[in-house]
PDB file of C-alpha atoms in Angstrom:
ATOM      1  CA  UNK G   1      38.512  -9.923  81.657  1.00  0.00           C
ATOM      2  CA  UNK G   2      39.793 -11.080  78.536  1.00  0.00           C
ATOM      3  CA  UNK G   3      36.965 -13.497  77.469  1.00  0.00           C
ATOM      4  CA  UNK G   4      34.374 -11.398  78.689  1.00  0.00           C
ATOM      5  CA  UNK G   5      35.060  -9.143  76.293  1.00  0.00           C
ATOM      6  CA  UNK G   6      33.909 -11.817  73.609  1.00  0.00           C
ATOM      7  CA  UNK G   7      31.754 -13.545  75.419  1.00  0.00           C
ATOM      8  CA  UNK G   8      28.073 -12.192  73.342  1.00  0.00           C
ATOM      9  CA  UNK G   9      30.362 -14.055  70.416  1.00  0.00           C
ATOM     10  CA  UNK G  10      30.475 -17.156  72.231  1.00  0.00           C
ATOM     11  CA  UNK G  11      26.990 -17.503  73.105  1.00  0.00           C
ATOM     12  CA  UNK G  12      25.737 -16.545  70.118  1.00  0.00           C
ATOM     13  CA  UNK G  13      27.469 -18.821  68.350  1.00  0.00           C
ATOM     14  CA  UNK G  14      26.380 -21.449  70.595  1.00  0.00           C
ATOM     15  CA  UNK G  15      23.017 -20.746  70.377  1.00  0.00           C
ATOM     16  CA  UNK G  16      23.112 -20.453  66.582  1.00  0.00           C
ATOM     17  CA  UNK G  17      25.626 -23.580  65.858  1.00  0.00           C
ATOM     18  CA  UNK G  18      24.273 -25.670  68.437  1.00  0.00           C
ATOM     19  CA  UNK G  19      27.460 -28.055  67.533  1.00  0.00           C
ATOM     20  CA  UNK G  20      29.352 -30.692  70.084  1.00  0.00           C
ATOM     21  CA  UNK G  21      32.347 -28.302  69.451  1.00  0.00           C
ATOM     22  CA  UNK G  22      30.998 -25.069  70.109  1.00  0.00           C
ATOM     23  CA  UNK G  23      29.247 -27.201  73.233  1.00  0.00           C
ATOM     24  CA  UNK G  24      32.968 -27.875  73.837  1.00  0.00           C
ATOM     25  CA  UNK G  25      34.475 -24.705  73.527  1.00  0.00           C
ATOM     26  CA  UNK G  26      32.071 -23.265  76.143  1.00  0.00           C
ATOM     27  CA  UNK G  27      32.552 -25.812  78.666  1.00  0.00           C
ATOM     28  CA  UNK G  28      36.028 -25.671  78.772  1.00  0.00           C
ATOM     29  CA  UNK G  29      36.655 -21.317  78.280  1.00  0.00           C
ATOM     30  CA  UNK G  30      33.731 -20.463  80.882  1.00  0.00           C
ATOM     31  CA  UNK G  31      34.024 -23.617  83.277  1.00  0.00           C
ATOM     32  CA  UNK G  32      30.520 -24.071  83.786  1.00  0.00           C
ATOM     33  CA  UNK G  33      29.942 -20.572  85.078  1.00  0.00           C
ATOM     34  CA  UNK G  34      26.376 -19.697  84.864  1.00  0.00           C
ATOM     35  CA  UNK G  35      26.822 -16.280  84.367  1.00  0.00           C
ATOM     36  CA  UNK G  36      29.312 -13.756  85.159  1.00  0.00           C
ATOM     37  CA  UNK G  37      28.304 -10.196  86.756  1.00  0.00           C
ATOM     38  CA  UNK G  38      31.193  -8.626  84.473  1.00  0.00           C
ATOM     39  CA  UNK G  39      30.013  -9.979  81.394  1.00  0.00           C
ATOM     40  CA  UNK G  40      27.705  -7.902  79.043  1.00  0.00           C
ATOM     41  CA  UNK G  41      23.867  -8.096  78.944  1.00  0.00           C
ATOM     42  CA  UNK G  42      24.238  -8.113  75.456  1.00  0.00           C
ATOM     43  CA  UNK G  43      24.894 -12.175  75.140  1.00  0.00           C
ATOM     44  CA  UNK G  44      21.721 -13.140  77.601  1.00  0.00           C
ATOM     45  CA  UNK G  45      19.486 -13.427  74.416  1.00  0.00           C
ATOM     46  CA  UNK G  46      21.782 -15.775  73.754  1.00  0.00           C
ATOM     47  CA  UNK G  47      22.335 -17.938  77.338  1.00  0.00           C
ATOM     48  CA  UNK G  48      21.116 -21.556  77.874  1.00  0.00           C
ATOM     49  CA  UNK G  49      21.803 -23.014  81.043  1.00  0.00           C
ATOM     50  CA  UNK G  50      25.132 -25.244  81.564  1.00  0.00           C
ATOM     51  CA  UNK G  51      24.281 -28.378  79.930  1.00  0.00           C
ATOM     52  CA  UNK G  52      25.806 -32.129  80.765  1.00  0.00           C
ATOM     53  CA  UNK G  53      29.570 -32.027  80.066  1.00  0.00           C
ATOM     54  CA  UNK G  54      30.892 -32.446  76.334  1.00  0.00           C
ATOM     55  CA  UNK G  55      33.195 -34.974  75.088  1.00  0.00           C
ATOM     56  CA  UNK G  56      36.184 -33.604  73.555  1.00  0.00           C
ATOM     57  CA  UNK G  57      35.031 -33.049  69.812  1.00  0.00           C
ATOM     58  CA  UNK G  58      39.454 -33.401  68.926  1.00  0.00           C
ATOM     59  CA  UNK G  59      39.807 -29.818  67.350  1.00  0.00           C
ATOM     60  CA  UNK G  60      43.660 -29.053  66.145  1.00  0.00           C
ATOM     61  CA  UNK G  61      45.375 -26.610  67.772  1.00  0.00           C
ATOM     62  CA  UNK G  62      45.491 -24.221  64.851  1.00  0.00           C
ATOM     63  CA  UNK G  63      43.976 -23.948  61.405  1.00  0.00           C
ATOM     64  CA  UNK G  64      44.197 -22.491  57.960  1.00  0.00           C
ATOM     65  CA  UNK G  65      40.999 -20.609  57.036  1.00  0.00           C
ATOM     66  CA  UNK G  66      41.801 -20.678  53.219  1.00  0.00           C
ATOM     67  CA  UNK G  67      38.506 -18.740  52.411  1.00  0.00           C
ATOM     68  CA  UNK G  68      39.278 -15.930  54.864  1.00  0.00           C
ATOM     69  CA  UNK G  69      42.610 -15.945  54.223  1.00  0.00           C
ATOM     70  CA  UNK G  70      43.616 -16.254  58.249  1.00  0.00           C
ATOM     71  CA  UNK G  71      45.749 -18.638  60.666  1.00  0.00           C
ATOM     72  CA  UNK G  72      44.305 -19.209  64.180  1.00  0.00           C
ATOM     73  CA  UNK G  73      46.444 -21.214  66.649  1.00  0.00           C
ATOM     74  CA  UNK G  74      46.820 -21.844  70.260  1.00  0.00           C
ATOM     75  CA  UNK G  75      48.787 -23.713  73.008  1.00  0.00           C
ATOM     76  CA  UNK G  76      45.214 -25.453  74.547  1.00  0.00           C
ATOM     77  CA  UNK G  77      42.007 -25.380  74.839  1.00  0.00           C
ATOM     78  CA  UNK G  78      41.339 -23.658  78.061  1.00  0.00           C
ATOM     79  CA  UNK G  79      41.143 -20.150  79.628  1.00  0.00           C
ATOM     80  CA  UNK G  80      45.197 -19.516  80.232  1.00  0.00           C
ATOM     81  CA  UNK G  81      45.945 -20.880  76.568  1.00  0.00           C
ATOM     82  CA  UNK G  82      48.070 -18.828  74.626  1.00  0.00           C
ATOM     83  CA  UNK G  83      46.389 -18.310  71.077  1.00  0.00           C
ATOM     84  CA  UNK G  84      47.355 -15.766  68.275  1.00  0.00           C
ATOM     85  CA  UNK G  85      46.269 -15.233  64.398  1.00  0.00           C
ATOM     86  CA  UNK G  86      48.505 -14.252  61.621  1.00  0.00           C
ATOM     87  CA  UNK G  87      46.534 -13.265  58.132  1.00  0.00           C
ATOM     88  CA  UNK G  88      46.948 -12.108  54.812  1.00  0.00           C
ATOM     89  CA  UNK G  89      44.535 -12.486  52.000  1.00  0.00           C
ATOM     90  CA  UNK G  90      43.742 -10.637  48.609  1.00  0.00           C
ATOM     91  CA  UNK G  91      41.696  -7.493  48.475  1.00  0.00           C
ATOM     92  CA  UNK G  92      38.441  -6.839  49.554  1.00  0.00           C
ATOM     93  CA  UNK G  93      36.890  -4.070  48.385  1.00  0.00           C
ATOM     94  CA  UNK G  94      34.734  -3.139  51.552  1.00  0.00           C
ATOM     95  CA  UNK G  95      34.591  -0.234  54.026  1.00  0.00           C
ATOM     96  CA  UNK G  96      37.033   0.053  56.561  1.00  0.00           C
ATOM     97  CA  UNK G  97      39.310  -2.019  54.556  1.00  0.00           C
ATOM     98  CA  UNK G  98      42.873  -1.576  56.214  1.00  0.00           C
ATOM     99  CA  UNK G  99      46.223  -1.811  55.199  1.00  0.00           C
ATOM    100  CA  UNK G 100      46.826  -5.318  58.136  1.00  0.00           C
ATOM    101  CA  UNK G 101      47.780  -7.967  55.258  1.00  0.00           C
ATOM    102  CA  UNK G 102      50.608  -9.820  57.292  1.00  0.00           C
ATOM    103  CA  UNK G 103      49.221  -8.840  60.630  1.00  0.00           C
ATOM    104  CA  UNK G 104      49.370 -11.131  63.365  1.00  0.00           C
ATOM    105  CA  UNK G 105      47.764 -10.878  67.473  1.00  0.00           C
ATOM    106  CA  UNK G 106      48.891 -12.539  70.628  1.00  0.00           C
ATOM    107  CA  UNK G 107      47.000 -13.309  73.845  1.00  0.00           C
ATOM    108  CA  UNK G 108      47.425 -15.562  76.789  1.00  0.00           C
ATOM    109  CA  UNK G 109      47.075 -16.332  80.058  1.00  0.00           C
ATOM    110  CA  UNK G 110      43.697 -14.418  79.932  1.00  0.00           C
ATOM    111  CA  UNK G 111      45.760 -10.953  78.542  1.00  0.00           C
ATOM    112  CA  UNK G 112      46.527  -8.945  75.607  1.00  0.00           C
ATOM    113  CA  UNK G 113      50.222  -8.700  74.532  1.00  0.00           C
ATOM    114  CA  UNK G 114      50.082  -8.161  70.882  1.00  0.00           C
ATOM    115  CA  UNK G 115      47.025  -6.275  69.676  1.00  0.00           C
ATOM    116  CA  UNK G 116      45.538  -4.906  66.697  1.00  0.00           C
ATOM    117  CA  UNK G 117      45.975  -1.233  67.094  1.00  0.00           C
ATOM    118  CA  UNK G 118      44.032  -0.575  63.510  1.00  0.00           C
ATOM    119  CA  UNK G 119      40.512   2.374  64.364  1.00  0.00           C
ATOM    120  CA  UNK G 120      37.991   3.950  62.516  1.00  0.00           C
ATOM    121  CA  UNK G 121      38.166   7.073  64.290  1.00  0.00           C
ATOM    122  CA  UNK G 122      40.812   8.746  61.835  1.00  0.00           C
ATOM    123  CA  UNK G 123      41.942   7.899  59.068  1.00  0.00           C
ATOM    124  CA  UNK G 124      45.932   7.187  59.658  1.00  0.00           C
ATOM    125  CA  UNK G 125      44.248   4.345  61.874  1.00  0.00           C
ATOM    126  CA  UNK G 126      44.052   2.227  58.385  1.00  0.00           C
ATOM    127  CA  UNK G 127      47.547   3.051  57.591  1.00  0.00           C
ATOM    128  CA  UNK G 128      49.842   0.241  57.514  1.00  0.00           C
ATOM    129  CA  UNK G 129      52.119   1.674  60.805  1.00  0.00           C
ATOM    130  CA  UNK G 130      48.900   1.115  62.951  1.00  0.00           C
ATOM    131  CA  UNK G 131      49.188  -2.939  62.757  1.00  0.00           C
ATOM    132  CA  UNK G 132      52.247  -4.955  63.329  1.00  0.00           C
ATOM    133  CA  UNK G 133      53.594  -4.454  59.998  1.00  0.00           C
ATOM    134  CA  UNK G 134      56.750  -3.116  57.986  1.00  0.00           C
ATOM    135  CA  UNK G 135      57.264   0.498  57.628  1.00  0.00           C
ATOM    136  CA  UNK G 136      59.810   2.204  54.770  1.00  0.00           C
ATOM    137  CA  UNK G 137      61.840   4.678  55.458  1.00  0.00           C
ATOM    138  CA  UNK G 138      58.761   6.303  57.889  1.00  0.00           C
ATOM    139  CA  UNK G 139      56.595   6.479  55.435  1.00  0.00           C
ATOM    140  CA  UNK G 140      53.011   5.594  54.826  1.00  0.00           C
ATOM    141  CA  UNK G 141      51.434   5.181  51.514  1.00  0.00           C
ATOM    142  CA  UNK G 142      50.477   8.496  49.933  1.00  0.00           C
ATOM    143  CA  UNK G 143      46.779   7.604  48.751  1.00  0.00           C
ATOM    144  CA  UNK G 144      44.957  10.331  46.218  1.00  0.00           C
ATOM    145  CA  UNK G 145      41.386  10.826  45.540  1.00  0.00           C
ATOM    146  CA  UNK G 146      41.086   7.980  43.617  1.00  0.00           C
ATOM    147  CA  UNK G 147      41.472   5.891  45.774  1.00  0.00           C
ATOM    148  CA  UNK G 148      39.414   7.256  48.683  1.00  0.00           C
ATOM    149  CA  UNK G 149      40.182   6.406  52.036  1.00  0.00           C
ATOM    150  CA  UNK G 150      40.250   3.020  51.831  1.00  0.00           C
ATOM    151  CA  UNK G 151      42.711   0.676  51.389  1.00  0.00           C
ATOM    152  CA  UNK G 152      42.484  -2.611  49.602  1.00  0.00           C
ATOM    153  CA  UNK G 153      45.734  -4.583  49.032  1.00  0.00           C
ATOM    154  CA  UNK G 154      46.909  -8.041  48.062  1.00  0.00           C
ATOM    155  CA  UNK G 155      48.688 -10.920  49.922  1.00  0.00           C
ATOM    156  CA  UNK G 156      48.608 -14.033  49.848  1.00  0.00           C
ATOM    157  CA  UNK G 157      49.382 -17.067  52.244  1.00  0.00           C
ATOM    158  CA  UNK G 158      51.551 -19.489  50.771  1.00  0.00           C
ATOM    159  CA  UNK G 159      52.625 -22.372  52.866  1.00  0.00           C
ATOM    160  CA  UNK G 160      51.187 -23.756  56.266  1.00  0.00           C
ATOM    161  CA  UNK G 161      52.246 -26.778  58.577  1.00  0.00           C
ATOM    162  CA  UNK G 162      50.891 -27.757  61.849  1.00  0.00           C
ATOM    163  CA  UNK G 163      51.830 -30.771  64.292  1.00  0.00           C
ATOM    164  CA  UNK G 164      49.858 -30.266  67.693  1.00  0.00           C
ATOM    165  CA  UNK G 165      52.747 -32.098  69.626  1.00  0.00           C
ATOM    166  CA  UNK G 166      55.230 -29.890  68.032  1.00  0.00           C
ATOM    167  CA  UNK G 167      54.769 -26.684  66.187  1.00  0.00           C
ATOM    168  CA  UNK G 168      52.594 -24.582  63.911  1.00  0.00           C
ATOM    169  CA  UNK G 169      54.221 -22.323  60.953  1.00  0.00           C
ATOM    170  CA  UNK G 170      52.721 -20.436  58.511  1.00  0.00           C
ATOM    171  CA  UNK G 171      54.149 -18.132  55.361  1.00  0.00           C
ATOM    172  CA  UNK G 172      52.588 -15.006  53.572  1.00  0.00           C
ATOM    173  CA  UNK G 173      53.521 -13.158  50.743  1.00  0.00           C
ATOM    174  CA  UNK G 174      52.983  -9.320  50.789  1.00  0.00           C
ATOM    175  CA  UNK G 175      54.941  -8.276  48.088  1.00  0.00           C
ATOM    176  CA  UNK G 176      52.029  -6.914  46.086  1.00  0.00           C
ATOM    177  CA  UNK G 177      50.753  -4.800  49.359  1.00  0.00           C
ATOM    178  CA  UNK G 178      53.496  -2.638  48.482  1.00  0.00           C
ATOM    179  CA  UNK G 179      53.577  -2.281  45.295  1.00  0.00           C
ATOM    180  CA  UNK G 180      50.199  -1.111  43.886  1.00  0.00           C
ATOM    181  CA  UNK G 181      46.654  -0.673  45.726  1.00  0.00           C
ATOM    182  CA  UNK G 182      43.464  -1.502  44.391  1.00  0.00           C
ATOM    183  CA  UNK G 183      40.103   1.337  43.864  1.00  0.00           C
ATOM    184  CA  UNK G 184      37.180   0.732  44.713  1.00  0.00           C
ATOM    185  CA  UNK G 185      36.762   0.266  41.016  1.00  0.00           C
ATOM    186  CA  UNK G 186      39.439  -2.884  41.746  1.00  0.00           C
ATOM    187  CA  UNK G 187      41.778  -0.609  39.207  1.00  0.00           C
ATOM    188  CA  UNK G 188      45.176  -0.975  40.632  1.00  0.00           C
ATOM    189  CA  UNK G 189      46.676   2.277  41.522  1.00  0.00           C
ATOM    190  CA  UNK G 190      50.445   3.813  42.364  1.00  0.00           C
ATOM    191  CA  UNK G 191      51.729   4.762  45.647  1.00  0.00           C
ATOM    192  CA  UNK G 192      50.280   8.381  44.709  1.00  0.00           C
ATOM    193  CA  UNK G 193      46.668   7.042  43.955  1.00  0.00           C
ATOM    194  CA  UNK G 194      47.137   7.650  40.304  1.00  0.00           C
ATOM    195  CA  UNK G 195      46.874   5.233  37.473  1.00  0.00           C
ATOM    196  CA  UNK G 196      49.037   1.738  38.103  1.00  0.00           C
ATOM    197  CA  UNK G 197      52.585   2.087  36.796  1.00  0.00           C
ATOM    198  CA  UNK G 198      55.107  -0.960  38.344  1.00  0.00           C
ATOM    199  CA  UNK G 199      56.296   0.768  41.394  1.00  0.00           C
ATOM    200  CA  UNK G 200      59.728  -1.219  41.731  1.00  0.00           C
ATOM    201  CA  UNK G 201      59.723  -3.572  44.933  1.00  0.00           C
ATOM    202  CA  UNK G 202      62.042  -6.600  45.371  1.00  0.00           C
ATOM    203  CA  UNK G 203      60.185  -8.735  48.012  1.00  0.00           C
ATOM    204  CA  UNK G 204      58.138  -8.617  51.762  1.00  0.00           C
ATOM    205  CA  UNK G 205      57.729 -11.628  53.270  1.00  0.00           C
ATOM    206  CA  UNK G 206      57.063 -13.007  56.446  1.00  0.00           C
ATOM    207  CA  UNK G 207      57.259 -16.185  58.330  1.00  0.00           C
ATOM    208  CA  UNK G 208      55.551 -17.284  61.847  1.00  0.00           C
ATOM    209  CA  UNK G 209      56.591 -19.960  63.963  1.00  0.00           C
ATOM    210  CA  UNK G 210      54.541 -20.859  66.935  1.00  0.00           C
ATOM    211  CA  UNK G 211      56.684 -24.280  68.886  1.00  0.00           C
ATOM    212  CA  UNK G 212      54.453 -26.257  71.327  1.00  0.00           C
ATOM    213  CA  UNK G 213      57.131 -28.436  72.035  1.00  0.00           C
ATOM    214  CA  UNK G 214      56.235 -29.817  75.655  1.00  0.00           C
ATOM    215  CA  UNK G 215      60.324 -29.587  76.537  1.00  0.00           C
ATOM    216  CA  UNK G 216      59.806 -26.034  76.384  1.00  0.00           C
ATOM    217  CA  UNK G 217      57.382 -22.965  76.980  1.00  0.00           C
ATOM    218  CA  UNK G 218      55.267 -22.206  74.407  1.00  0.00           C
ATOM    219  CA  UNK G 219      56.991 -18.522  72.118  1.00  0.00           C
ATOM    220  CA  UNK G 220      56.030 -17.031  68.903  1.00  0.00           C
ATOM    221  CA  UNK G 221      58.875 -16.303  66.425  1.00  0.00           C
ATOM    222  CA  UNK G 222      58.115 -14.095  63.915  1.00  0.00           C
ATOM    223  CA  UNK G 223      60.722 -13.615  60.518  1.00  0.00           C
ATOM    224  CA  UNK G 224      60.748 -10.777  58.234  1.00  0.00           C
ATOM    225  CA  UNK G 225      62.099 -10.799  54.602  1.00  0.00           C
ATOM    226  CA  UNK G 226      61.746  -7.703  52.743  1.00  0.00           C
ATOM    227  CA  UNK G 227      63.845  -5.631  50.334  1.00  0.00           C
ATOM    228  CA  UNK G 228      62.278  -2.248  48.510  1.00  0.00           C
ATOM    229  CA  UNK G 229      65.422  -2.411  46.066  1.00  0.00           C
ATOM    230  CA  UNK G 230      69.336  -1.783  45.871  1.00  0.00           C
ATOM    231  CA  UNK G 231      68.989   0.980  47.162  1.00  0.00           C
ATOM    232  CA  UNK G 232      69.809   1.909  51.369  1.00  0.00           C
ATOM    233  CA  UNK G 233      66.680   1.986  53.274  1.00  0.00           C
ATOM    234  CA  UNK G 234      65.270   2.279  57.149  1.00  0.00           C
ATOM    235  CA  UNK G 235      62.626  -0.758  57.707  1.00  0.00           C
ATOM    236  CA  UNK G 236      61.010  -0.193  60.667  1.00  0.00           C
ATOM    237  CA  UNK G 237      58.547  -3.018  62.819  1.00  0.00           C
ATOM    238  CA  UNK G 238      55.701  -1.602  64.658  1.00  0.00           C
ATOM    239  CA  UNK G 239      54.645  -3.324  67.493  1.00  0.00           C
ATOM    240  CA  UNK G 240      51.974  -2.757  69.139  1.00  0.00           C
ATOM    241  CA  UNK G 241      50.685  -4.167  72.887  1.00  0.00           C
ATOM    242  CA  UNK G 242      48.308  -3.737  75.380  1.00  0.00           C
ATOM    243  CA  UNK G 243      47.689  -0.560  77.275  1.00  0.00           C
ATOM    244  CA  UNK G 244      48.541  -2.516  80.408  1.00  0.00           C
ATOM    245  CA  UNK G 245      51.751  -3.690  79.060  1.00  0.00           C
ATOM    246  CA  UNK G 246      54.995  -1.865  79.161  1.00  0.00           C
ATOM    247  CA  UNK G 247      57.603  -2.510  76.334  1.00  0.00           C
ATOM    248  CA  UNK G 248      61.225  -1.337  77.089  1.00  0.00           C
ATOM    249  CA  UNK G 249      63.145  -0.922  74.128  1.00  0.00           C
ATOM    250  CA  UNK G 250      67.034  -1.023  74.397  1.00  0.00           C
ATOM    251  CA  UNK G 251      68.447  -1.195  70.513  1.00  0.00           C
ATOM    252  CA  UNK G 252      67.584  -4.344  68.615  1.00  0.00           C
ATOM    253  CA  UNK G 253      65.813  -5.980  72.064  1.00  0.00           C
ATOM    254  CA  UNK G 254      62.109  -5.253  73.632  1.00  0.00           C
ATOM    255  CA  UNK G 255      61.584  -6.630  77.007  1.00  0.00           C
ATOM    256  CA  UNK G 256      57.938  -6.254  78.864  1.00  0.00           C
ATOM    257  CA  UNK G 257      58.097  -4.634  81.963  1.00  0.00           C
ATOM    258  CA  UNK G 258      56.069  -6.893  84.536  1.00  0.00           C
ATOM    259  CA  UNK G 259      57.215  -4.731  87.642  1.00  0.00           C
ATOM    260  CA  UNK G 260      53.869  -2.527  86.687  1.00  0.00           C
ATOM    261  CA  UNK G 261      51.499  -3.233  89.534  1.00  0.00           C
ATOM    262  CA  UNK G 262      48.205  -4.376  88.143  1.00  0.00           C
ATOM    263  CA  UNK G 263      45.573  -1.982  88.556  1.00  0.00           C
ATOM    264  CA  UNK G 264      47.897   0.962  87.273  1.00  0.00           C
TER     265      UNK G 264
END
C-alpha cells in the first residue's frame, strides 16, 4: 500500500529521532500494527516494538521548509489524510538535478493521484514535461555540452500562509527557470547551453491553494501565471497521475475515471 512503500523511512527516522512527534506520527499512520507482511525487510533494523500511546505533540497541518525550499501540507494526521508538497528553490548543483522547480504531488486516502513522473533511466526524464510543470510551445530546453545533462535552475518561493481550520496557500516564482540555466561551473547558460545572453521572458508563476474548510471537502487549486512575451504562444500543463488512475480529458476539463475495477 501506499505507506508501505515508505515505511523503512518511518522507522528509521524513529529509531534515529527518537522524538514525541515522530513517536506520534507512527502511532497514528501504522495504528499500532506490529508489523505488516507487505512491508519491506529493509526497515526491521529499524523496528522497536509498539510503545505506550503518544500524546499529540500539536504539529500544523502544513509547513514551509525555507532551507529546502519545499511546502508539505495535509488534511490530518492519519492514514486516509490527504497530503501534497509544492516546491521550488534555487539551484543545486548536484547529480540528477531536474528541471521540477514549481512541482507539486498529491496523495490521499492511502493512493497516488498526482505523482512525480521525473527518472533517471533517460535523460528526457529530467526534462521539465516529465513533472507537473509548464511546457512552451512543445518544447523542452535545448541543453549543449556545457551544460551536461543536468539541469540546475532557479525559483524561488515567495509568500506562504497557513490556518489549520481554514486553508494553506503558498506562491513560487519560476521566472528565472526559464530564462537561463546554471553549469556545473554555476555559469549561467542560454536555452542552447552556450554562454548567458538575457533570453527574453515576461513572467511564470504559480499559486497553490489547499482549503480545509470543515463546510466542505478538502481540493487543491492550483493557478498558473506565465507569459514568454507578446508574442502568440501554446502553454501546455502536464499532469501526471498514478498508473492506476485514469484521466479523461474532454477540452479544458480532466475527470478521473473511478469505474476502473481495482486490481486492473
Amino acid at each position: 500500500d501506499l505507506h508501505g512503500a515508505d515505511t523503512y523511512v518511518m522507522a528509521l527516522f524513529r529509531h534515529k529521532f527518537k522524538t514525541q512527534a515522530m513517536a506520534w506520527d507512527w502511532q497514528k499512520i501504522y495504528e499500532g500494527h506490529p508489523w505488516r507482511v507487505s512491508w519491506p525487510l529493509f526497515p526491521l533494523l529499524w523496528f522497536e516494538p509498539e510503545q505506550e500511546p503518544v500524546d499529540s505533540p500539536g504539529l500544523p497541518l502544513a509547513k514551509w521548509f525555507k532551507g529546502q525550499g519545499f511546502i508539505g501540507f495535509r488534511s490530518a494526521w492519519t492514514k486516509d489524510a490527504i497530503a501534497g508538497t509544492f516546491m521550488a528553490y534555487p539551484a543545486e548543483v548536484v547529480a540528477h538535478d531536474q528541471a521540477d522547480r514549481g512541482q507539486f504531488n498529491l496523495t490521499g486516502y492511502q493512493g497516488r493521484w498526482i505523482i512525480d513522473a521525473g527518472g533517471r533511466d533517460k535523460p528526457e526524464h529530467a526534462y521539465r514535461g516529465a513533472h507537473n510543470l509548464i511546457t512552451i510551445d512543445g518544447q523542452e530546453r535545448l541543453i549543449g555540452p556545457g551544460v551536461m545533462s543536468n539541469f540546475h535552475h532557479d525559483a524561488f518561493m515567495t509568500d506562504f500562509c497557513h490556518a489549520d481550520a481554514v486553508a494553506t496557500t503558498a506562491k513560487a516564482d519560476m521566472s528565472n527557470s526559464y530564462r537561463y540555466v546554471l553549469g556545473w561551473d554555476m555559469q549561467m547558460k542560454n536555452r542552447k547551453g552556450k554562454a548567458f545572453k538575457q533570453d527574453r521572458f515576461d513572467r511564470a508563476g504559480r499559486e497553490l491553494l489547499f482549503m480545509r474548510e470543515k463546510s466542505a471537502p478538502e481540493y487543491v487549486l492550483v493557478l498558473d501565471d506565465i507569459k514568454q512575451d507578446d508574442d502568440a504562444h501554446e502553454y501546455t500543463l502536464n499532469l501526471h497521475t498514478s498508473h492506476k488512475n485514469d484521466v479523461i480529458i474532454n477540452g479544458d476539463e480532466a475527470d478521473i475515471d473511478l469505474s476502473k475495477p481495482e486490481d486492473a
